[in-house]
mmCIF file of C-alpha atoms and ligand atoms in Angstrom:
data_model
loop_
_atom_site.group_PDB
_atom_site.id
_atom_site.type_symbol
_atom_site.label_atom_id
_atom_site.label_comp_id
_atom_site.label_asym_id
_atom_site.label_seq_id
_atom_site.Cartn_x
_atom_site.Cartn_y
_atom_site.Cartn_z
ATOM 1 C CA UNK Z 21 -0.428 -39.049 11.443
ATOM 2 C CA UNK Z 22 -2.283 -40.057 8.519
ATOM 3 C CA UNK Z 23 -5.961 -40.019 9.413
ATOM 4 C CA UNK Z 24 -8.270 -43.435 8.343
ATOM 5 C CA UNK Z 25 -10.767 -43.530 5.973
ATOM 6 C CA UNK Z 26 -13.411 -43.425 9.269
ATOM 7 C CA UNK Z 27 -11.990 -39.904 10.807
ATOM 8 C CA UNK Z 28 -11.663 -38.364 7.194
ATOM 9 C CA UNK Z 29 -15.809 -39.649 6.731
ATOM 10 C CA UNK Z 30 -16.350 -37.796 10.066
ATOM 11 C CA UNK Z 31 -14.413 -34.553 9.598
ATOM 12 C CA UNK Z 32 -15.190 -32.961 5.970
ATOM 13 C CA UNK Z 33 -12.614 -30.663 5.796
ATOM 14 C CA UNK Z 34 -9.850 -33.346 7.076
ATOM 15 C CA UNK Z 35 -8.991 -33.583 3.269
ATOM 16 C CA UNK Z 36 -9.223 -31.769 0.211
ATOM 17 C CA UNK Z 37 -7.211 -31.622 -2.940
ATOM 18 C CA UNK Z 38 -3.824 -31.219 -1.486
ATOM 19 C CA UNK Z 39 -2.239 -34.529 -0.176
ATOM 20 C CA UNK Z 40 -1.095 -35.253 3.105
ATOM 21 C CA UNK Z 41 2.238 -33.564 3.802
ATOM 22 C CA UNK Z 42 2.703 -32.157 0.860
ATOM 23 C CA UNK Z 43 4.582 -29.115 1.275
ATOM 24 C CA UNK Z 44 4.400 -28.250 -2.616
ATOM 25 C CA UNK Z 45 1.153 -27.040 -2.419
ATOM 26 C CA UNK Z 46 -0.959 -24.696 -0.307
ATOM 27 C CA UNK Z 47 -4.590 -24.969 0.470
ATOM 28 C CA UNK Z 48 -4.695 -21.906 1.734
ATOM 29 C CA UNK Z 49 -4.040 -20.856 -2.044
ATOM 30 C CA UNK Z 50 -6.482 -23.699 -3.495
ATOM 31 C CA UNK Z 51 -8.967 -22.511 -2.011
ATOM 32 C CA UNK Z 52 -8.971 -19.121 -3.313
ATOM 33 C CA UNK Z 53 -8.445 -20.802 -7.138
ATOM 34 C CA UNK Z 54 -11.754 -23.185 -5.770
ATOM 35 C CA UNK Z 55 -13.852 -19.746 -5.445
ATOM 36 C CA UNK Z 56 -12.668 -18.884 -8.868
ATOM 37 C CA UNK Z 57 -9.448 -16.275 -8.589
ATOM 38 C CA UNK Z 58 -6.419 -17.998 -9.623
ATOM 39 C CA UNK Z 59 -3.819 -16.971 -6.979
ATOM 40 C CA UNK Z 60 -1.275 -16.337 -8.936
ATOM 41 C CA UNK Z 61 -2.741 -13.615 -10.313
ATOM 42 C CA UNK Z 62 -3.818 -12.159 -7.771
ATOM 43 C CA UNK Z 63 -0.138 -12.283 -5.813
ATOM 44 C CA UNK Z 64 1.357 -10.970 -9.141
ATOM 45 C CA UNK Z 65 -1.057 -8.174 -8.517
ATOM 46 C CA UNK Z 66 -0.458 -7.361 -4.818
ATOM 47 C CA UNK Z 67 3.745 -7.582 -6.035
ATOM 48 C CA UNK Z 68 2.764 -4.405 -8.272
ATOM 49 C CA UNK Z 69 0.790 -2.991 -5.854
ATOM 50 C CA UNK Z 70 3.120 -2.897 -3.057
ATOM 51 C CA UNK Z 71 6.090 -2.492 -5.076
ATOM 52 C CA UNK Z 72 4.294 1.136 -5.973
ATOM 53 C CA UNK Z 73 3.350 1.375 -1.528
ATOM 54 C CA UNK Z 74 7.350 1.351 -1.407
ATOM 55 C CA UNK Z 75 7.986 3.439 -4.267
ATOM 56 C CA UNK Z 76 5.704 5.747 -3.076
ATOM 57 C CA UNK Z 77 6.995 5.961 0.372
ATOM 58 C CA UNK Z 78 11.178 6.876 -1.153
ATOM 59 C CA UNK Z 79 9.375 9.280 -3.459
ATOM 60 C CA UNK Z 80 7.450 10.908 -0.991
ATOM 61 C CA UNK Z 81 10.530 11.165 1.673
ATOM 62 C CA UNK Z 82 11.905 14.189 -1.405
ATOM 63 C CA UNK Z 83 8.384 15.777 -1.377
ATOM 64 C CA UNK Z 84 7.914 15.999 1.898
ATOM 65 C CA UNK Z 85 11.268 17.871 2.534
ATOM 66 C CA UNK Z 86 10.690 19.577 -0.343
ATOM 67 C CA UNK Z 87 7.806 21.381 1.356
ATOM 68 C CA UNK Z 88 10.315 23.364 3.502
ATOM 69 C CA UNK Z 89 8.472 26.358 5.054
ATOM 70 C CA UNK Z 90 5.088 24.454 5.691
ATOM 71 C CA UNK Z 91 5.329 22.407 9.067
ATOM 72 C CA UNK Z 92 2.039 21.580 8.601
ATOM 73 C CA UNK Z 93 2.033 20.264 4.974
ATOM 74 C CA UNK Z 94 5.083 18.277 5.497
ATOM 75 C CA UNK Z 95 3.217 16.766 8.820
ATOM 76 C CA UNK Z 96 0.598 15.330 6.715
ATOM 77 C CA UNK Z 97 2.816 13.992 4.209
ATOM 78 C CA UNK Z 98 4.957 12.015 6.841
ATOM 79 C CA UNK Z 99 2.205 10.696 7.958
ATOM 80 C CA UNK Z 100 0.552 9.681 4.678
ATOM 81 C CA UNK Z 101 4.800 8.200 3.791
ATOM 82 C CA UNK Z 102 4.646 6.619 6.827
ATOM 83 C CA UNK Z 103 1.264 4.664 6.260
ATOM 84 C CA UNK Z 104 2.205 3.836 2.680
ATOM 85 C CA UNK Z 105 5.380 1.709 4.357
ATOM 86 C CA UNK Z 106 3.107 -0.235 6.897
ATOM 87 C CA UNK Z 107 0.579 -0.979 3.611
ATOM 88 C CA UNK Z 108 4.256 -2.623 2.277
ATOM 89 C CA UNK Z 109 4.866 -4.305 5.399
ATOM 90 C CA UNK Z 110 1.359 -5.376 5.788
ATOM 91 C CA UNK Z 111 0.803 -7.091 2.687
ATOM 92 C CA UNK Z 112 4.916 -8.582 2.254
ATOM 93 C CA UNK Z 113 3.908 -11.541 3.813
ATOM 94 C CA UNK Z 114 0.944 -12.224 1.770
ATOM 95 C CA UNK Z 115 3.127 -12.394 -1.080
ATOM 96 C CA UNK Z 116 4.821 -15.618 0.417
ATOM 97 C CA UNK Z 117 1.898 -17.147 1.746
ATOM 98 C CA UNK Z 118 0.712 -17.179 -2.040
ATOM 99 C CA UNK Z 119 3.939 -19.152 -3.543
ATOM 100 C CA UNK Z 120 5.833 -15.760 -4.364
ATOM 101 C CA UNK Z 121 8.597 -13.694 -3.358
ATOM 102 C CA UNK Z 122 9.866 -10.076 -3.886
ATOM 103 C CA UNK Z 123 11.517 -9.298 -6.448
ATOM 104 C CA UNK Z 124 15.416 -9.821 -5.764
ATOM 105 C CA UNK Z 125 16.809 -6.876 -8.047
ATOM 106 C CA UNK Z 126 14.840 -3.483 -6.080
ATOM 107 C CA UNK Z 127 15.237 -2.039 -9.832
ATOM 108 C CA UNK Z 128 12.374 -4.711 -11.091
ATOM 109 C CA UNK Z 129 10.740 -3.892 -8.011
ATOM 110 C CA UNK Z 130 10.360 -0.402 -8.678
ATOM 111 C CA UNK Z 131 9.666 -0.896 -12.090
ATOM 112 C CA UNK Z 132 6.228 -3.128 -11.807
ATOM 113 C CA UNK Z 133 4.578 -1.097 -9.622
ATOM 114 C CA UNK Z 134 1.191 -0.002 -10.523
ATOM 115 C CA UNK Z 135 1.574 3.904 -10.100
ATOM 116 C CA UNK Z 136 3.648 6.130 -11.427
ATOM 117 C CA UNK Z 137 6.827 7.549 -10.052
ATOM 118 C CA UNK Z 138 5.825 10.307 -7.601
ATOM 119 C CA UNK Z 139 8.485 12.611 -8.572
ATOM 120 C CA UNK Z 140 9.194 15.880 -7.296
ATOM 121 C CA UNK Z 141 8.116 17.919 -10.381
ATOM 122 C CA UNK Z 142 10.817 20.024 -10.900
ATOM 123 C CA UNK Z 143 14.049 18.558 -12.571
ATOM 124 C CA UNK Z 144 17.282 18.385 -10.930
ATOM 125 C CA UNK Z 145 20.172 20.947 -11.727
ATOM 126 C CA UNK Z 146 23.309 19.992 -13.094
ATOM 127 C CA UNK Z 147 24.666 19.868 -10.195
ATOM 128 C CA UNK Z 148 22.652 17.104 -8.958
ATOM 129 C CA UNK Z 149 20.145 19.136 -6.776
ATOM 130 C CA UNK Z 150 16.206 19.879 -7.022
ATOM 131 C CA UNK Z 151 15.825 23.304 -9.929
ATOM 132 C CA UNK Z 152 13.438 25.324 -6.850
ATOM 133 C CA UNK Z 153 13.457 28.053 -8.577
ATOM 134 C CA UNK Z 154 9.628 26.934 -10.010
ATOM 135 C CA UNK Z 155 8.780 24.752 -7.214
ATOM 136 C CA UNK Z 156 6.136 25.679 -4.701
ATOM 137 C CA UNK Z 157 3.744 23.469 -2.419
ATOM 138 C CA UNK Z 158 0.914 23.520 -5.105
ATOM 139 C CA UNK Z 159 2.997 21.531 -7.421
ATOM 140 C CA UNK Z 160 4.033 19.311 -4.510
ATOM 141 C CA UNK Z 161 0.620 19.152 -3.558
ATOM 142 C CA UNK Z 162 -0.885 18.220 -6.826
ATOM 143 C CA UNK Z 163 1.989 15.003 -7.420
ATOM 144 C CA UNK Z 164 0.592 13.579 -3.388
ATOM 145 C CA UNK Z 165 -2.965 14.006 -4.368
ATOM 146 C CA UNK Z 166 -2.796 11.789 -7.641
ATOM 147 C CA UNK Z 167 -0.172 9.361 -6.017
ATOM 148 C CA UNK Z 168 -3.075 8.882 -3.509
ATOM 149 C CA UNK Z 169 -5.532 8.520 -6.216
ATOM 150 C CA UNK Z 170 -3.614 5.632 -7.657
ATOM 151 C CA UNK Z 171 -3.200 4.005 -4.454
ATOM 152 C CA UNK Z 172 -7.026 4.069 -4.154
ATOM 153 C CA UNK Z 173 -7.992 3.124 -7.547
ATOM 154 C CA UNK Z 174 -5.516 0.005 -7.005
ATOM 155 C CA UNK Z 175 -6.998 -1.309 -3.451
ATOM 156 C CA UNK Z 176 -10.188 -0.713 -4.687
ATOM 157 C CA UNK Z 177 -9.189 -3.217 -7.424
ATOM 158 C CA UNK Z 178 -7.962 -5.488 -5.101
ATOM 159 C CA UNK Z 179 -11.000 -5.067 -2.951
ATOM 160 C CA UNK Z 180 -12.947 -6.064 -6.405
ATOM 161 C CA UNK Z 181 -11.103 -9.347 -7.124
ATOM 162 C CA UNK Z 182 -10.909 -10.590 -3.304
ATOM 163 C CA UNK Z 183 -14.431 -9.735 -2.371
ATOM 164 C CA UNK Z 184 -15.930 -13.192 -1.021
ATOM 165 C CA UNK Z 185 -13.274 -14.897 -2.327
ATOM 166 C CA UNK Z 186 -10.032 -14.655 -0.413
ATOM 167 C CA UNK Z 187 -11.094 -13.138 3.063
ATOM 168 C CA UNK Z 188 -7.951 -12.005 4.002
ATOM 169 C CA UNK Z 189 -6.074 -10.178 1.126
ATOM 170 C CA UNK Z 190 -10.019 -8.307 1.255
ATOM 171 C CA UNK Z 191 -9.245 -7.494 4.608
ATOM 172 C CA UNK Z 192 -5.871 -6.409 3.758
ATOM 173 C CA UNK Z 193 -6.930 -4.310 0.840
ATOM 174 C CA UNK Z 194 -10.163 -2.777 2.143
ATOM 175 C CA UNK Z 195 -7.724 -1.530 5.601
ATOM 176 C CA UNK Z 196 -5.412 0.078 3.252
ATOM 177 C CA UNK Z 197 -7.951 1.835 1.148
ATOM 178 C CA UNK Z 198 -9.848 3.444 3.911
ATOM 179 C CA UNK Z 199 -6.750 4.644 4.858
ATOM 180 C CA UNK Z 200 -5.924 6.032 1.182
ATOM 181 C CA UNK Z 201 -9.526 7.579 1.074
ATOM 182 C CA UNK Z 202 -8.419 9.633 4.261
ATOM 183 C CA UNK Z 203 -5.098 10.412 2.592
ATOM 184 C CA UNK Z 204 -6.792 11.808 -0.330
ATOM 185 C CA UNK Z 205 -9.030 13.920 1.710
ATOM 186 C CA UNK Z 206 -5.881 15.336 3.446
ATOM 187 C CA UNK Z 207 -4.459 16.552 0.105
ATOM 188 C CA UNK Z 208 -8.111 17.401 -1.467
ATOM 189 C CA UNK Z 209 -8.077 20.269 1.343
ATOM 190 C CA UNK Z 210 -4.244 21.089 1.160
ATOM 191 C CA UNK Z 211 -4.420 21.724 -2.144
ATOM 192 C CA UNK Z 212 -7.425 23.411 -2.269
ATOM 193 C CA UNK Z 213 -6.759 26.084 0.106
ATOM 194 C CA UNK Z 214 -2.997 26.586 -0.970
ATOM 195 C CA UNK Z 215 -3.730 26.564 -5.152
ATOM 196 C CA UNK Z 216 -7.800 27.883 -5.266
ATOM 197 C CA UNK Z 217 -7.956 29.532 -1.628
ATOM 198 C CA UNK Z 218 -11.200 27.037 -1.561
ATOM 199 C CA UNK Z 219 -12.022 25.234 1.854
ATOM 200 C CA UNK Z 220 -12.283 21.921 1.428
ATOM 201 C CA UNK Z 221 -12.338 20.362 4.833
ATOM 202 C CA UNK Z 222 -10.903 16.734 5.159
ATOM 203 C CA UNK Z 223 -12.768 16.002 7.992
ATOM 204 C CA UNK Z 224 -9.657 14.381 10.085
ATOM 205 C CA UNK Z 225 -7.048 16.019 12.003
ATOM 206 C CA UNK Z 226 -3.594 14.747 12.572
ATOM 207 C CA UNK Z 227 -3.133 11.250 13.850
ATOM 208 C CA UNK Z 228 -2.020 10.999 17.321
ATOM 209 C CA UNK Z 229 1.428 9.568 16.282
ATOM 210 C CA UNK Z 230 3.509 10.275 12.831
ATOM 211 C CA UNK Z 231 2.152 7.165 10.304
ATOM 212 C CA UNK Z 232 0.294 6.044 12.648
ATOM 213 C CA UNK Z 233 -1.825 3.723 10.208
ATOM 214 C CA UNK Z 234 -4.590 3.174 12.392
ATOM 215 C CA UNK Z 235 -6.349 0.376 10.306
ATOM 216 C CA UNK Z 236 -3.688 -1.306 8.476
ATOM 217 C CA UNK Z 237 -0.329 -1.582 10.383
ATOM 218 C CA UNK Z 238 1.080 -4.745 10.910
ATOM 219 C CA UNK Z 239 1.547 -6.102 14.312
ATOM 220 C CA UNK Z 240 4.350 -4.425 15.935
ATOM 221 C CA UNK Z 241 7.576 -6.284 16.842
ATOM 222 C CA UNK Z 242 9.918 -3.806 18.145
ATOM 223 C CA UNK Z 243 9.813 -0.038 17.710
ATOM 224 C CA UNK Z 244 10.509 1.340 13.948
ATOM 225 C CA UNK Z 245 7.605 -1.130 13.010
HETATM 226 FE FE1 LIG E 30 -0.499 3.401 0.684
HETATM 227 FE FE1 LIG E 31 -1.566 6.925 0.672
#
């Protein structure tokens, strides 16, 4: 029902600069560009950013098995792979509520996303496999720590560019960087005692369940959410 001129005198925010039924537009994106950040942007943005949240998740499914021998290091990476897929899942729909879409080709995908590869650093054999033979959980270590470092430098971006202007990619963003903060921490401390024999504490312990991702998982609708 279109409202008359009286109701839309009474009620401010009964109109704004999107018409009536229009289904072209979004004011829940106009009024992000009305406070300054041009959404489009800032979707192209969270594309990259999550594109390297799914990236990093693959990438660190071979590092964690890759640190056969050390239950407890390859605990902490599951949950830090874990987390980095509900920081995906959390932020997918945002995408779409913004006018965009993923990628179709998972190739583009993985090739915008705003940190690097997190490769196991050790090159694969001719036969396909991982070369061990100079692998240990140091170098392991050292490619999770600056995959987290990424991740935080990036939300903190995001953090920067949504602050008091789009409350809820901030809220988004500043749940996923607390949680990369802690996932640094993790790694600071791994990787001190395992390379320098240094205690570093992290100040956490394990989270109750694998990934748990206290702050920033999405609402759950059935189990392997
Ligand atoms: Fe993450
Ligand atoms: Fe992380």
């Amino acid at each position: 029902m279109v409202p008359t001129d009286a109701m839309s005198d009474d009620k401010p925010h009964s109109a704004g600069s999107v018409s009536h039924g229009d289904t072209s537009e979004r004011v829940g994106m106009e009024v992000i560009r009305e406070r300054g950040l041009e959404p489009e942007d800032l979707r192209e943005k969270l594309i990259d950013a999550i594109g390297a949240e799914f990236t990093t998740y693959y990438y660190y499914t071979n590092l964690r098995m890759h640190l056969a021998g050390h239950e407890d290091y390859k605990e902490i990476t599951e949950d830090a792979r874990l987390e980095d897929r509900a920081h995906f899942e959390l932020v997918a729909p945002r995408v779409y509520e913004l006018g965009g879409a993923l990628p179709n080709d998972i190739r583009d995908f993985a090739d915008r996303a705003s940190c690097p590869d997190a490769e196991v650093p050790t090159p694969m054999d001719d036969e396909g496999g991982f070369n061990t033979t100079s692998l240990d959980a140091e170098g392991v270590l050292e490619v999770l720590l600056e995959a987290e470092r990424c991740a935080i430098r990036t939300w903190s971006e995001v953090c920067d560019m949504t602050r008091d202007v789009d409350p809820r990619t901030y809220d988004m963003a500043s749940r996923i960087l607390q949680e990369e903060i802690e996932h640094e921490a993790w790694f600071v401390e791994l990787l001190s005692m395992e390379r320098d024999g240094e205690i570093n504490p992290a100040g956490h312990f394990v989270r109750g369940e694998p990934g748990d991702a206290p702050l920033s998982t999405n609402r759950r609708f059935n189990d392997s959410a």
